[in-house]
Amino acid sequence: MEIAKTIPQIRTLVDEKRKAGKSIGFVPTMGALHQGHAALIKTAAAKCDEVVVSVFVNPTQFGPNEDFEAYPRTLEADIEKAKEAGARIIFCPERSEVYGGKSFIQFEITELGNRLCGASRPGHFNGVVQIVNKLFNIVRPDVAIFGQKDIQQFRILEQMTAEFNHNIEIVMGETVRAADGLALSSRNTYLSTEERITAPALFGFLQQAGREITGLALQHIANPREKLSTEIREICTKAEKRLNENGFTADYVEAVNYHDLQSVTTINSGDRIVVAAAAKLGKTRLIDNLVLTV
Ligand code: PAF
């Protein structure tokens, strides 16, 4: 395993691989690697000759009352897991290496950032765009893989890559789930034993909403429904209510278009609809989503 802690070190390593004719896959992470990350690394390894994994808990994407300090930091174990999954290079910089001095530039994300998690985590996606933009310029990979679980992050980064002309293929890795359906997340380690038993219900309610929205979408395509958006909202509100009745505090359940992440108002055959949910269970904020193609 080759470990780079500074920007010149990672650039030299990547340049060497490139000169040897190797393609570079990249999996940016905040560490605390689990099977979900392992799947992203395996996808990168299947597509590219070399895989770089970055491990950096990015301060600029955490709000003042969020879990930046508490976020699990497990670098030694992460290196082992990344290696097992097929990565050969780790980039694990210190904060001062990435954020040298005062930053005078902020990103403004419009429609893609104002709904779903963007509504309750102001500034979060600006921080994500800031760090991934930096990492793309530092590592300059051919392919970068991000998980579907963070669908809003995925869509924003896909758009950022296109708008900022990064010559990088963005690939979506499927959500990896525990046997009971809970989407794997580094934050699942915060759940108490009791909360862990309740947690998979989030996916259950999401699936139920997904089935109902698919049914409605198919009816709409066959015979357009005037009140489609109201009916979709009712399904989402019912799912929020179910969450609240089952020990969660729902933040949102929403059905949005994949392209602009805005509420679905009409549906055509072949459209991609994201049904996404966020809810707190105790102190842990869980997110999950389904992408429906109707
Ligand atoms: O998904 C994550 O772990 C982070 O948001 C990312 C993409 C590594 C940026 O810090």
PDB file of C-alpha atoms and ligand atoms in Angstrom:
ATOM      1  CA  MET A   1       0.000   0.000   0.000  1.00  0.00           C
ATOM      2  CA  GLU A   2       1.359   3.429  -0.896  1.00  0.00           C
ATOM      3  CA  ILE A   3       0.394   6.178   1.510  1.00  0.00           C
ATOM      4  CA  ALA A   4       0.510   9.840   0.564  1.00  0.00           C
ATOM      5  CA  LYS A   5      -0.034  12.525   3.169  1.00  0.00           C
ATOM      6  CA  THR A   6       0.833  15.583   1.113  1.00  0.00           C
ATOM      7  CA  ILE A   7      -0.363  16.971  -2.205  1.00  0.00           C
ATOM      8  CA  PRO A   8       3.094  16.683  -3.877  1.00  0.00           C
ATOM      9  CA  GLN A   9       3.329  13.040  -2.694  1.00  0.00           C
ATOM     10  CA  ILE A  10      -0.037  12.010  -4.151  1.00  0.00           C
ATOM     11  CA  ARG A  11       0.638  13.928  -7.366  1.00  0.00           C
ATOM     12  CA  THR A  12       3.990  12.181  -7.797  1.00  0.00           C
ATOM     13  CA  LEU A  13       2.457   8.757  -7.170  1.00  0.00           C
ATOM     14  CA  VAL A  14      -0.398   9.336  -9.605  1.00  0.00           C
ATOM     15  CA  ASP A  15       1.966  10.800 -12.235  1.00  0.00           C
ATOM     16  CA  GLU A  16       4.183   7.710 -12.000  1.00  0.00           C
ATOM     17  CA  LYS A  17       1.207   5.407 -12.562  1.00  0.00           C
ATOM     18  CA  ARG A  18       0.040   7.506 -15.481  1.00  0.00           C
ATOM     19  CA  LYS A  19       3.474   7.460 -17.075  1.00  0.00           C
ATOM     20  CA  ALA A  20       3.353   3.672 -16.777  1.00  0.00           C
ATOM     21  CA  GLY A  21       0.137   3.790 -18.813  1.00  0.00           C
ATOM     22  CA  LYS A  22      -2.225   3.048 -15.920  1.00  0.00           C
ATOM     23  CA  SER A  23      -5.740   4.430 -15.568  1.00  0.00           C
ATOM     24  CA  ILE A  24      -6.708   5.885 -12.199  1.00  0.00           C
ATOM     25  CA  GLY A  25      -9.934   5.202 -10.298  1.00  0.00           C
ATOM     26  CA  PHE A  26     -10.751   7.357  -7.287  1.00  0.00           C
ATOM     27  CA  VAL A  27     -12.956   6.757  -4.248  1.00  0.00           C
ATOM     28  CA  PRO A  28     -13.161   9.831  -1.994  1.00  0.00           C
ATOM     29  CA  THR A  29     -14.168   8.949   1.587  1.00  0.00           C
ATOM     30  CA  MET A  30     -14.230  10.371   5.073  1.00  0.00           C
ATOM     31  CA  GLY A  31     -12.868   7.095   6.436  1.00  0.00           C
ATOM     32  CA  ALA A  32     -14.622   4.688   8.827  1.00  0.00           C
ATOM     33  CA  LEU A  33     -14.753   2.372   5.827  1.00  0.00           C
ATOM     34  CA  HIS A  34     -17.423  -0.337   5.684  1.00  0.00           C
ATOM     35  CA  GLN A  35     -18.688  -2.810   3.101  1.00  0.00           C
ATOM     36  CA  GLY A  36     -20.354   0.043   1.198  1.00  0.00           C
ATOM     37  CA  HIS A  37     -16.975   1.697   0.621  1.00  0.00           C
ATOM     38  CA  ALA A  38     -15.445  -1.698  -0.184  1.00  0.00           C
ATOM     39  CA  ALA A  39     -18.031  -2.117  -2.952  1.00  0.00           C
ATOM     40  CA  LEU A  40     -17.126   1.328  -4.376  1.00  0.00           C
ATOM     41  CA  ILE A  41     -13.418   0.417  -4.310  1.00  0.00           C
ATOM     42  CA  LYS A  42     -14.138  -2.908  -6.047  1.00  0.00           C
ATOM     43  CA  THR A  43     -16.115  -1.082  -8.741  1.00  0.00           C
ATOM     44  CA  ALA A  44     -13.187   1.322  -9.238  1.00  0.00           C
ATOM     45  CA  ALA A  45     -10.729  -1.597  -9.362  1.00  0.00           C
ATOM     46  CA  ALA A  46     -12.823  -3.338 -12.011  1.00  0.00           C
ATOM     47  CA  LYS A  47     -12.809  -0.208 -14.189  1.00  0.00           C
ATOM     48  CA  CYS A  48      -9.246   1.083 -13.645  1.00  0.00           C
ATOM     49  CA  ASP A  49      -5.691  -0.197 -13.234  1.00  0.00           C
ATOM     50  CA  GLU A  50      -5.025   1.676  -9.993  1.00  0.00           C
ATOM     51  CA  VAL A  51      -7.381   2.830  -7.256  1.00  0.00           C
ATOM     52  CA  VAL A  52      -6.739   5.833  -5.017  1.00  0.00           C
ATOM     53  CA  VAL A  53      -8.828   6.137  -1.838  1.00  0.00           C
ATOM     54  CA  SER A  54      -8.819   9.446  -0.001  1.00  0.00           C
ATOM     55  CA  VAL A  55      -9.511   9.479   3.726  1.00  0.00           C
ATOM     56  CA  PHE A  56     -10.278  12.984   4.951  1.00  0.00           C
ATOM     57  CA  VAL A  57     -12.971  14.127   7.378  1.00  0.00           C
ATOM     58  CA  ASN A  58     -13.806  17.356   5.609  1.00  0.00           C
ATOM     59  CA  PRO A  59     -14.601  20.110   8.147  1.00  0.00           C
ATOM     60  CA  THR A  60     -16.316  22.421   5.667  1.00  0.00           C
ATOM     61  CA  GLN A  61     -19.240  20.065   5.063  1.00  0.00           C
ATOM     62  CA  PHE A  62     -20.243  19.859   8.743  1.00  0.00           C
ATOM     63  CA  GLY A  63     -22.612  22.413  10.280  1.00  0.00           C
ATOM     64  CA  PRO A  64     -21.784  24.011  13.650  1.00  0.00           C
ATOM     65  CA  ASN A  65     -24.041  21.551  15.549  1.00  0.00           C
ATOM     66  CA  GLU A  66     -23.088  18.470  13.555  1.00  0.00           C
ATOM     67  CA  ASP A  67     -20.800  15.568  14.414  1.00  0.00           C
ATOM     68  CA  PHE A  68     -17.425  16.716  13.030  1.00  0.00           C
ATOM     69  CA  GLU A  69     -15.558  16.035  16.305  1.00  0.00           C
ATOM     70  CA  ALA A  70     -17.378  12.753  16.979  1.00  0.00           C
ATOM     71  CA  TYR A  71     -17.061  11.430  13.406  1.00  0.00           C
ATOM     72  CA  PRO A  72     -15.260   8.071  13.631  1.00  0.00           C
ATOM     73  CA  ARG A  73     -11.549   8.199  12.713  1.00  0.00           C
ATOM     74  CA  THR A  74     -10.094   4.747  12.080  1.00  0.00           C
ATOM     75  CA  LEU A  75      -7.203   5.277   9.647  1.00  0.00           C
ATOM     76  CA  GLU A  76      -5.263   2.047  10.356  1.00  0.00           C
ATOM     77  CA  ALA A  77      -8.342  -0.137   9.856  1.00  0.00           C
ATOM     78  CA  ASP A  78      -9.337   1.927   6.796  1.00  0.00           C
ATOM     79  CA  ILE A  79      -5.979   1.263   5.134  1.00  0.00           C
ATOM     80  CA  GLU A  80      -6.448  -2.485   5.662  1.00  0.00           C
ATOM     81  CA  LYS A  81     -10.020  -2.463   4.341  1.00  0.00           C
ATOM     82  CA  ALA A  82      -9.090  -0.362   1.312  1.00  0.00           C
ATOM     83  CA  LYS A  83      -6.245  -2.765   0.528  1.00  0.00           C
ATOM     84  CA  GLU A  84      -8.491  -5.832   0.856  1.00  0.00           C
ATOM     85  CA  ALA A  85     -10.993  -4.242  -1.528  1.00  0.00           C
ATOM     86  CA  GLY A  86      -8.328  -3.598  -4.180  1.00  0.00           C
ATOM     87  CA  ALA A  87      -6.940  -0.070  -3.613  1.00  0.00           C
ATOM     88  CA  ARG A  88      -3.190   0.456  -3.692  1.00  0.00           C
ATOM     89  CA  ILE A  89      -2.909   4.150  -2.883  1.00  0.00           C
ATOM     90  CA  ILE A  90      -4.269   6.057   0.116  1.00  0.00           C
ATOM     91  CA  PHE A  91      -4.345   9.843   0.273  1.00  0.00           C
ATOM     92  CA  CYS A  92      -4.816  10.882   3.905  1.00  0.00           C
ATOM     93  CA  PRO A  93      -3.852  14.546   4.255  1.00  0.00           C
ATOM     94  CA  GLU A  94      -3.964  16.676   7.398  1.00  0.00           C
ATOM     95  CA  ARG A  95      -6.475  19.507   7.461  1.00  0.00           C
ATOM     96  CA  SER A  96      -3.706  22.127   6.986  1.00  0.00           C
ATOM     97  CA  GLU A  97      -2.549  20.374   3.802  1.00  0.00           C
ATOM     98  CA  VAL A  98      -5.973  20.715   2.222  1.00  0.00           C
ATOM     99  CA  TYR A  99      -7.070  24.036   3.696  1.00  0.00           C
ATOM    100  CA  GLY A 100      -3.874  26.073   3.803  1.00  0.00           C
ATOM    101  CA  GLY A 101      -5.215  29.508   4.612  1.00  0.00           C
ATOM    102  CA  LYS A 102      -8.396  31.531   4.752  1.00  0.00           C
ATOM    103  CA  SER A 103     -10.782  30.674   1.952  1.00  0.00           C
ATOM    104  CA  PHE A 104     -12.243  33.598   0.003  1.00  0.00           C
ATOM    105  CA  ILE A 105     -14.348  31.558  -2.397  1.00  0.00           C
ATOM    106  CA  GLN A 106     -17.651  29.807  -1.737  1.00  0.00           C
ATOM    107  CA  PHE A 107     -19.717  27.743  -4.141  1.00  0.00           C
ATOM    108  CA  GLU A 108     -23.379  28.506  -4.596  1.00  0.00           C
ATOM    109  CA  ILE A 109     -25.476  25.517  -5.514  1.00  0.00           C
ATOM    110  CA  THR A 110     -28.896  26.454  -6.835  1.00  0.00           C
ATOM    111  CA  GLU A 111     -31.866  24.069  -7.340  1.00  0.00           C
ATOM    112  CA  LEU A 112     -29.888  20.893  -6.776  1.00  0.00           C
ATOM    113  CA  GLY A 113     -28.911  22.036  -3.303  1.00  0.00           C
ATOM    114  CA  ASN A 114     -31.991  23.688  -1.865  1.00  0.00           C
ATOM    115  CA  ARG A 115     -34.230  20.641  -1.265  1.00  0.00           C
ATOM    116  CA  LEU A 116     -33.915  17.323   0.572  1.00  0.00           C
ATOM    117  CA  CYS A 117     -30.820  17.329   2.820  1.00  0.00           C
ATOM    118  CA  GLY A 118     -29.801  20.758   1.508  1.00  0.00           C
ATOM    119  CA  ALA A 119     -32.823  22.299   3.264  1.00  0.00           C
ATOM    120  CA  SER A 120     -31.849  21.083   6.718  1.00  0.00           C
ATOM    121  CA  ARG A 121     -28.046  21.147   6.313  1.00  0.00           C
ATOM    122  CA  PRO A 122     -27.255  24.670   5.068  1.00  0.00           C
ATOM    123  CA  GLY A 123     -23.755  24.912   3.633  1.00  0.00           C
ATOM    124  CA  HIS A 124     -23.241  21.135   3.623  1.00  0.00           C
ATOM    125  CA  PHE A 125     -23.157  20.675  -0.138  1.00  0.00           C
ATOM    126  CA  ASN A 126     -21.024  23.788  -0.616  1.00  0.00           C
ATOM    127  CA  GLY A 127     -18.442  22.052   1.587  1.00  0.00           C
ATOM    128  CA  VAL A 128     -18.786  18.806  -0.381  1.00  0.00           C
ATOM    129  CA  VAL A 129     -18.323  20.602  -3.704  1.00  0.00           C
ATOM    130  CA  GLN A 130     -15.366  22.539  -2.306  1.00  0.00           C
ATOM    131  CA  ILE A 131     -13.512  19.415  -1.129  1.00  0.00           C
ATOM    132  CA  VAL A 132     -14.338  17.194  -4.108  1.00  0.00           C
ATOM    133  CA  ASN A 133     -13.333  19.956  -6.517  1.00  0.00           C
ATOM    134  CA  LYS A 134     -10.006  20.203  -4.684  1.00  0.00           C
ATOM    135  CA  LEU A 135      -9.552  16.422  -4.592  1.00  0.00           C
ATOM    136  CA  PHE A 136     -10.314  16.138  -8.307  1.00  0.00           C
ATOM    137  CA  ASN A 137      -7.664  18.773  -9.055  1.00  0.00           C
ATOM    138  CA  ILE A 138      -5.164  17.112  -6.722  1.00  0.00           C
ATOM    139  CA  VAL A 139      -5.661  13.470  -7.811  1.00  0.00           C
ATOM    140  CA  ARG A 140      -6.859  14.023 -11.404  1.00  0.00           C
ATOM    141  CA  PRO A 141      -8.393  10.556 -11.760  1.00  0.00           C
ATOM    142  CA  ASP A 142     -10.013   9.078 -14.863  1.00  0.00           C
ATOM    143  CA  VAL A 143     -13.003   7.709 -12.961  1.00  0.00           C
ATOM    144  CA  ALA A 144     -14.541   8.638  -9.594  1.00  0.00           C
ATOM    145  CA  ILE A 145     -17.111   6.527  -7.764  1.00  0.00           C
ATOM    146  CA  PHE A 146     -19.730   7.822  -5.321  1.00  0.00           C
ATOM    147  CA  GLY A 147     -22.507   5.875  -3.628  1.00  0.00           C
ATOM    148  CA  GLN A 148     -26.195   6.076  -4.472  1.00  0.00           C
ATOM    149  CA  LYS A 149     -27.032   6.358  -0.765  1.00  0.00           C
ATOM    150  CA  ASP A 150     -26.001  10.016  -0.886  1.00  0.00           C
ATOM    151  CA  ILE A 151     -28.061  10.629  -4.007  1.00  0.00           C
ATOM    152  CA  GLN A 152     -28.209  14.415  -3.700  1.00  0.00           C
ATOM    153  CA  GLN A 153     -24.442  14.539  -3.220  1.00  0.00           C
ATOM    154  CA  PHE A 154     -24.052  12.254  -6.246  1.00  0.00           C
ATOM    155  CA  ARG A 155     -26.238  14.419  -8.465  1.00  0.00           C
ATOM    156  CA  ILE A 156     -24.512  17.655  -7.363  1.00  0.00           C
ATOM    157  CA  LEU A 157     -21.052  16.171  -7.967  1.00  0.00           C
ATOM    158  CA  GLU A 158     -22.101  14.780 -11.336  1.00  0.00           C
ATOM    159  CA  GLN A 159     -23.260  18.286 -12.269  1.00  0.00           C
ATOM    160  CA  MET A 160     -20.149  19.944 -10.824  1.00  0.00           C
ATOM    161  CA  THR A 161     -17.941  17.617 -12.870  1.00  0.00           C
ATOM    162  CA  ALA A 162     -19.782  18.576 -16.053  1.00  0.00           C
ATOM    163  CA  GLU A 163     -20.015  22.319 -15.335  1.00  0.00           C
ATOM    164  CA  PHE A 164     -16.379  22.651 -14.211  1.00  0.00           C
ATOM    165  CA  ASN A 165     -15.135  20.503 -17.114  1.00  0.00           C
ATOM    166  CA  HIS A 166     -13.345  17.920 -15.042  1.00  0.00           C
ATOM    167  CA  ASN A 167     -12.320  15.195 -17.446  1.00  0.00           C
ATOM    168  CA  ILE A 168     -13.556  12.490 -15.072  1.00  0.00           C
ATOM    169  CA  GLU A 169     -16.167   9.782 -15.517  1.00  0.00           C
ATOM    170  CA  ILE A 170     -18.558   9.781 -12.559  1.00  0.00           C
ATOM    171  CA  VAL A 171     -19.933   6.371 -11.624  1.00  0.00           C
ATOM    172  CA  MET A 172     -22.734   5.598  -9.177  1.00  0.00           C
ATOM    173  CA  GLY A 173     -22.140   2.688  -6.793  1.00  0.00           C
ATOM    174  CA  GLU A 174     -25.232   0.837  -5.582  1.00  0.00           C
ATOM    175  CA  THR A 175     -26.253   1.184  -1.950  1.00  0.00           C
ATOM    176  CA  VAL A 176     -24.979  -1.752   0.085  1.00  0.00           C
ATOM    177  CA  ARG A 177     -27.430  -2.967   2.733  1.00  0.00           C
ATOM    178  CA  ALA A 178     -27.273  -5.101   5.841  1.00  0.00           C
ATOM    179  CA  ALA A 179     -29.329  -8.325   5.642  1.00  0.00           C
ATOM    180  CA  ASP A 180     -32.276  -6.501   7.258  1.00  0.00           C
ATOM    181  CA  GLY A 181     -32.231  -3.733   4.611  1.00  0.00           C
ATOM    182  CA  LEU A 182     -30.481  -0.939   6.519  1.00  0.00           C
ATOM    183  CA  ALA A 183     -28.220   1.032   4.167  1.00  0.00           C
ATOM    184  CA  LEU A 184     -24.628   0.824   5.397  1.00  0.00           C
ATOM    185  CA  SER A 185     -23.273   4.123   6.707  1.00  0.00           C
ATOM    186  CA  SER A 186     -20.353   5.162   8.883  1.00  0.00           C
ATOM    187  CA  ARG A 187     -22.935   6.884  11.116  1.00  0.00           C
ATOM    188  CA  ASN A 188     -24.720   3.569  11.868  1.00  0.00           C
ATOM    189  CA  THR A 189     -22.099   3.058  14.598  1.00  0.00           C
ATOM    190  CA  TYR A 190     -23.888   5.813  16.575  1.00  0.00           C
ATOM    191  CA  LEU A 191     -27.089   3.708  16.842  1.00  0.00           C
ATOM    192  CA  SER A 192     -27.915   2.050  20.179  1.00  0.00           C
ATOM    193  CA  THR A 193     -28.839  -1.664  20.100  1.00  0.00           C
ATOM    194  CA  GLU A 194     -32.519  -0.772  20.220  1.00  0.00           C
ATOM    195  CA  GLU A 195     -32.213   1.901  17.510  1.00  0.00           C
ATOM    196  CA  ARG A 196     -30.333  -0.531  15.283  1.00  0.00           C
ATOM    197  CA  ILE A 197     -33.352  -2.884  15.456  1.00  0.00           C
ATOM    198  CA  THR A 198     -35.721  -0.042  14.477  1.00  0.00           C
ATOM    199  CA  ALA A 199     -33.472   1.492  11.779  1.00  0.00           C
ATOM    200  CA  PRO A 200     -34.292  -0.846   8.802  1.00  0.00           C
ATOM    201  CA  ALA A 201     -37.925   0.340   8.949  1.00  0.00           C
ATOM    202  CA  LEU A 202     -36.755   3.482   7.120  1.00  0.00           C
ATOM    203  CA  PHE A 203     -36.035   1.397   4.026  1.00  0.00           C
ATOM    204  CA  GLY A 204     -39.315  -0.513   4.503  1.00  0.00           C
ATOM    205  CA  PHE A 205     -41.401   2.690   4.490  1.00  0.00           C
ATOM    206  CA  LEU A 206     -39.418   4.012   1.545  1.00  0.00           C
ATOM    207  CA  GLN A 207     -40.086   0.822  -0.436  1.00  0.00           C
ATOM    208  CA  GLN A 208     -43.777   1.062   0.370  1.00  0.00           C
ATOM    209  CA  ALA A 209     -43.864   4.694  -0.838  1.00  0.00           C
ATOM    210  CA  GLY A 210     -41.843   3.648  -3.912  1.00  0.00           C
ATOM    211  CA  ARG A 211     -44.386   0.958  -4.824  1.00  0.00           C
ATOM    212  CA  GLU A 212     -47.287   3.382  -4.416  1.00  0.00           C
ATOM    213  CA  ILE A 213     -45.556   6.075  -6.495  1.00  0.00           C
ATOM    214  CA  THR A 214     -44.705   3.550  -9.228  1.00  0.00           C
ATOM    215  CA  GLY A 215     -48.372   2.493  -9.357  1.00  0.00           C
ATOM    216  CA  LEU A 216     -49.492   6.105  -9.609  1.00  0.00           C
ATOM    217  CA  ALA A 217     -46.847   6.862 -12.252  1.00  0.00           C
ATOM    218  CA  LEU A 218     -47.988   3.969 -14.442  1.00  0.00           C
ATOM    219  CA  GLN A 219     -51.613   5.078 -14.155  1.00  0.00           C
ATOM    220  CA  HIS A 220     -50.554   8.650 -15.010  1.00  0.00           C
ATOM    221  CA  ILE A 221     -48.652   7.544 -18.114  1.00  0.00           C
ATOM    222  CA  ALA A 222     -51.676   5.563 -19.332  1.00  0.00           C
ATOM    223  CA  ASN A 223     -54.172   8.251 -18.406  1.00  0.00           C
ATOM    224  CA  PRO A 224     -52.792  11.625 -17.119  1.00  0.00           C
ATOM    225  CA  ARG A 225     -53.955  12.517 -13.591  1.00  0.00           C
ATOM    226  CA  GLU A 226     -54.722  16.133 -12.860  1.00  0.00           C
ATOM    227  CA  LYS A 227     -53.688  15.965  -9.229  1.00  0.00           C
ATOM    228  CA  LEU A 228     -50.541  13.900  -9.695  1.00  0.00           C
ATOM    229  CA  SER A 229     -48.274  16.086  -7.552  1.00  0.00           C
ATOM    230  CA  THR A 230     -50.848  16.265  -4.719  1.00  0.00           C
ATOM    231  CA  GLU A 231     -51.262  12.494  -4.807  1.00  0.00           C
ATOM    232  CA  ILE A 232     -47.493  11.971  -4.707  1.00  0.00           C
ATOM    233  CA  ARG A 233     -47.240  14.411  -1.803  1.00  0.00           C
ATOM    234  CA  GLU A 234     -49.932  12.427   0.059  1.00  0.00           C
ATOM    235  CA  ILE A 235     -47.927   9.211  -0.329  1.00  0.00           C
ATOM    236  CA  CYS A 236     -44.809  10.948   0.992  1.00  0.00           C
ATOM    237  CA  THR A 237     -46.697  12.512   3.909  1.00  0.00           C
ATOM    238  CA  LYS A 238     -48.074   9.058   4.802  1.00  0.00           C
ATOM    239  CA  ALA A 239     -44.517   7.672   4.832  1.00  0.00           C
ATOM    240  CA  GLU A 240     -43.361  10.571   7.063  1.00  0.00           C
ATOM    241  CA  LYS A 241     -46.274   9.827   9.425  1.00  0.00           C
ATOM    242  CA  ARG A 242     -45.345   6.133   9.539  1.00  0.00           C
ATOM    243  CA  LEU A 243     -41.759   7.078  10.392  1.00  0.00           C
ATOM    244  CA  ASN A 244     -42.903   9.382  13.197  1.00  0.00           C
ATOM    245  CA  GLU A 245     -45.218   6.672  14.581  1.00  0.00           C
ATOM    246  CA  ASN A 246     -42.344   4.203  14.660  1.00  0.00           C
ATOM    247  CA  GLY A 247     -39.733   5.997  16.714  1.00  0.00           C
ATOM    248  CA  PHE A 248     -38.140   8.202  14.027  1.00  0.00           C
ATOM    249  CA  THR A 249     -38.352  11.957  13.651  1.00  0.00           C
ATOM    250  CA  ALA A 250     -38.886  12.408   9.927  1.00  0.00           C
ATOM    251  CA  ASP A 251     -37.009  15.221   8.243  1.00  0.00           C
ATOM    252  CA  TYR A 252     -38.515  14.523   4.809  1.00  0.00           C
ATOM    253  CA  VAL A 253     -39.829  11.906   2.427  1.00  0.00           C
ATOM    254  CA  GLU A 254     -39.879  13.370  -1.062  1.00  0.00           C
ATOM    255  CA  ALA A 255     -40.259  12.267  -4.656  1.00  0.00           C
ATOM    256  CA  VAL A 256     -38.157  14.384  -7.003  1.00  0.00           C
ATOM    257  CA  ASN A 257     -36.957  14.255 -10.598  1.00  0.00           C
ATOM    258  CA  TYR A 258     -33.465  12.810 -10.869  1.00  0.00           C
ATOM    259  CA  HIS A 259     -32.303  15.603 -13.173  1.00  0.00           C
ATOM    260  CA  ASP A 260     -33.136  18.720 -11.128  1.00  0.00           C
ATOM    261  CA  LEU A 261     -34.110  17.215  -7.758  1.00  0.00           C
ATOM    262  CA  GLN A 262     -37.355  19.197  -7.778  1.00  0.00           C
ATOM    263  CA  SER A 263     -40.838  17.837  -6.967  1.00  0.00           C
ATOM    264  CA  VAL A 264     -42.388  15.570  -9.554  1.00  0.00           C
ATOM    265  CA  THR A 265     -45.223  17.377 -11.332  1.00  0.00           C
ATOM    266  CA  THR A 266     -45.562  15.135 -14.364  1.00  0.00           C
ATOM    267  CA  ILE A 267     -44.157  11.764 -15.422  1.00  0.00           C
ATOM    268  CA  ASN A 268     -43.253  10.399 -18.837  1.00  0.00           C
ATOM    269  CA  SER A 269     -42.257   6.862 -19.674  1.00  0.00           C
ATOM    270  CA  GLY A 270     -38.525   6.344 -18.967  1.00  0.00           C
ATOM    271  CA  ASP A 271     -38.290   9.172 -16.383  1.00  0.00           C
ATOM    272  CA  ARG A 272     -36.106   8.627 -13.349  1.00  0.00           C
ATOM    273  CA  ILE A 273     -37.748   9.530 -10.040  1.00  0.00           C
ATOM    274  CA  VAL A 274     -35.844   9.647  -6.766  1.00  0.00           C
ATOM    275  CA  VAL A 275     -37.830   8.791  -3.643  1.00  0.00           C
ATOM    276  CA  ALA A 276     -35.616   9.974  -0.816  1.00  0.00           C
ATOM    277  CA  ALA A 277     -35.979  10.065   2.950  1.00  0.00           C
ATOM    278  CA  ALA A 278     -34.091  11.445   5.924  1.00  0.00           C
ATOM    279  CA  ALA A 279     -35.053  10.835   9.528  1.00  0.00           C
ATOM    280  CA  LYS A 280     -33.479  11.034  12.937  1.00  0.00           C
ATOM    281  CA  LEU A 281     -33.395   8.006  15.158  1.00  0.00           C
ATOM    282  CA  GLY A 282     -32.279   9.261  18.549  1.00  0.00           C
ATOM    283  CA  LYS A 283     -29.321  11.455  17.702  1.00  0.00           C
ATOM    284  CA  THR A 284     -28.457   9.692  14.444  1.00  0.00           C
ATOM    285  CA  ARG A 285     -29.585  11.124  11.134  1.00  0.00           C
ATOM    286  CA  LEU A 286     -30.278   8.361   8.613  1.00  0.00           C
ATOM    287  CA  ILE A 287     -30.829   8.833   4.887  1.00  0.00           C
ATOM    288  CA  ASP A 288     -31.893   6.443   2.156  1.00  0.00           C
ATOM    289  CA  ASN A 289     -33.443   6.551  -1.306  1.00  0.00           C
ATOM    290  CA  LEU A 290     -34.771   4.589  -4.239  1.00  0.00           C
ATOM    291  CA  VAL A 291     -34.321   5.515  -7.879  1.00  0.00           C
ATOM    292  CA  LEU A 292     -37.396   4.464  -9.850  1.00  0.00           C
ATOM    293  CA  THR A 293     -37.385   4.274 -13.616  1.00  0.00           C
ATOM    294  CA  VAL A 294     -40.993   4.258 -14.788  1.00  0.00           C
TER     295      VAL A 294
HETATM  296  O1  PAF B   1     -19.530  10.949   0.925  1.00  0.00           O
HETATM  297  C1  PAF B   1     -18.555  11.284   1.618  1.00  0.00           C
HETATM  298  O2  PAF B   1     -17.974  10.494   2.359  1.00  0.00           O
HETATM  299  C2  PAF B   1     -18.081  12.730   1.553  1.00  0.00           C
HETATM  300  O3  PAF B   1     -19.146  13.610   1.444  1.00  0.00           O
HETATM  301  C3  PAF B   1     -17.024  12.982   0.463  1.00  0.00           C
HETATM  302  C4  PAF B   1     -17.598  12.768  -0.920  1.00  0.00           C
HETATM  303  C5  PAF B   1     -15.838  12.063   0.677  1.00  0.00           C
HETATM  304  C6  PAF B   1     -16.531  14.426   0.547  1.00  0.00           C
HETATM  305  O4  PAF B   1     -15.952  14.707   1.772  1.00  0.00           O
END
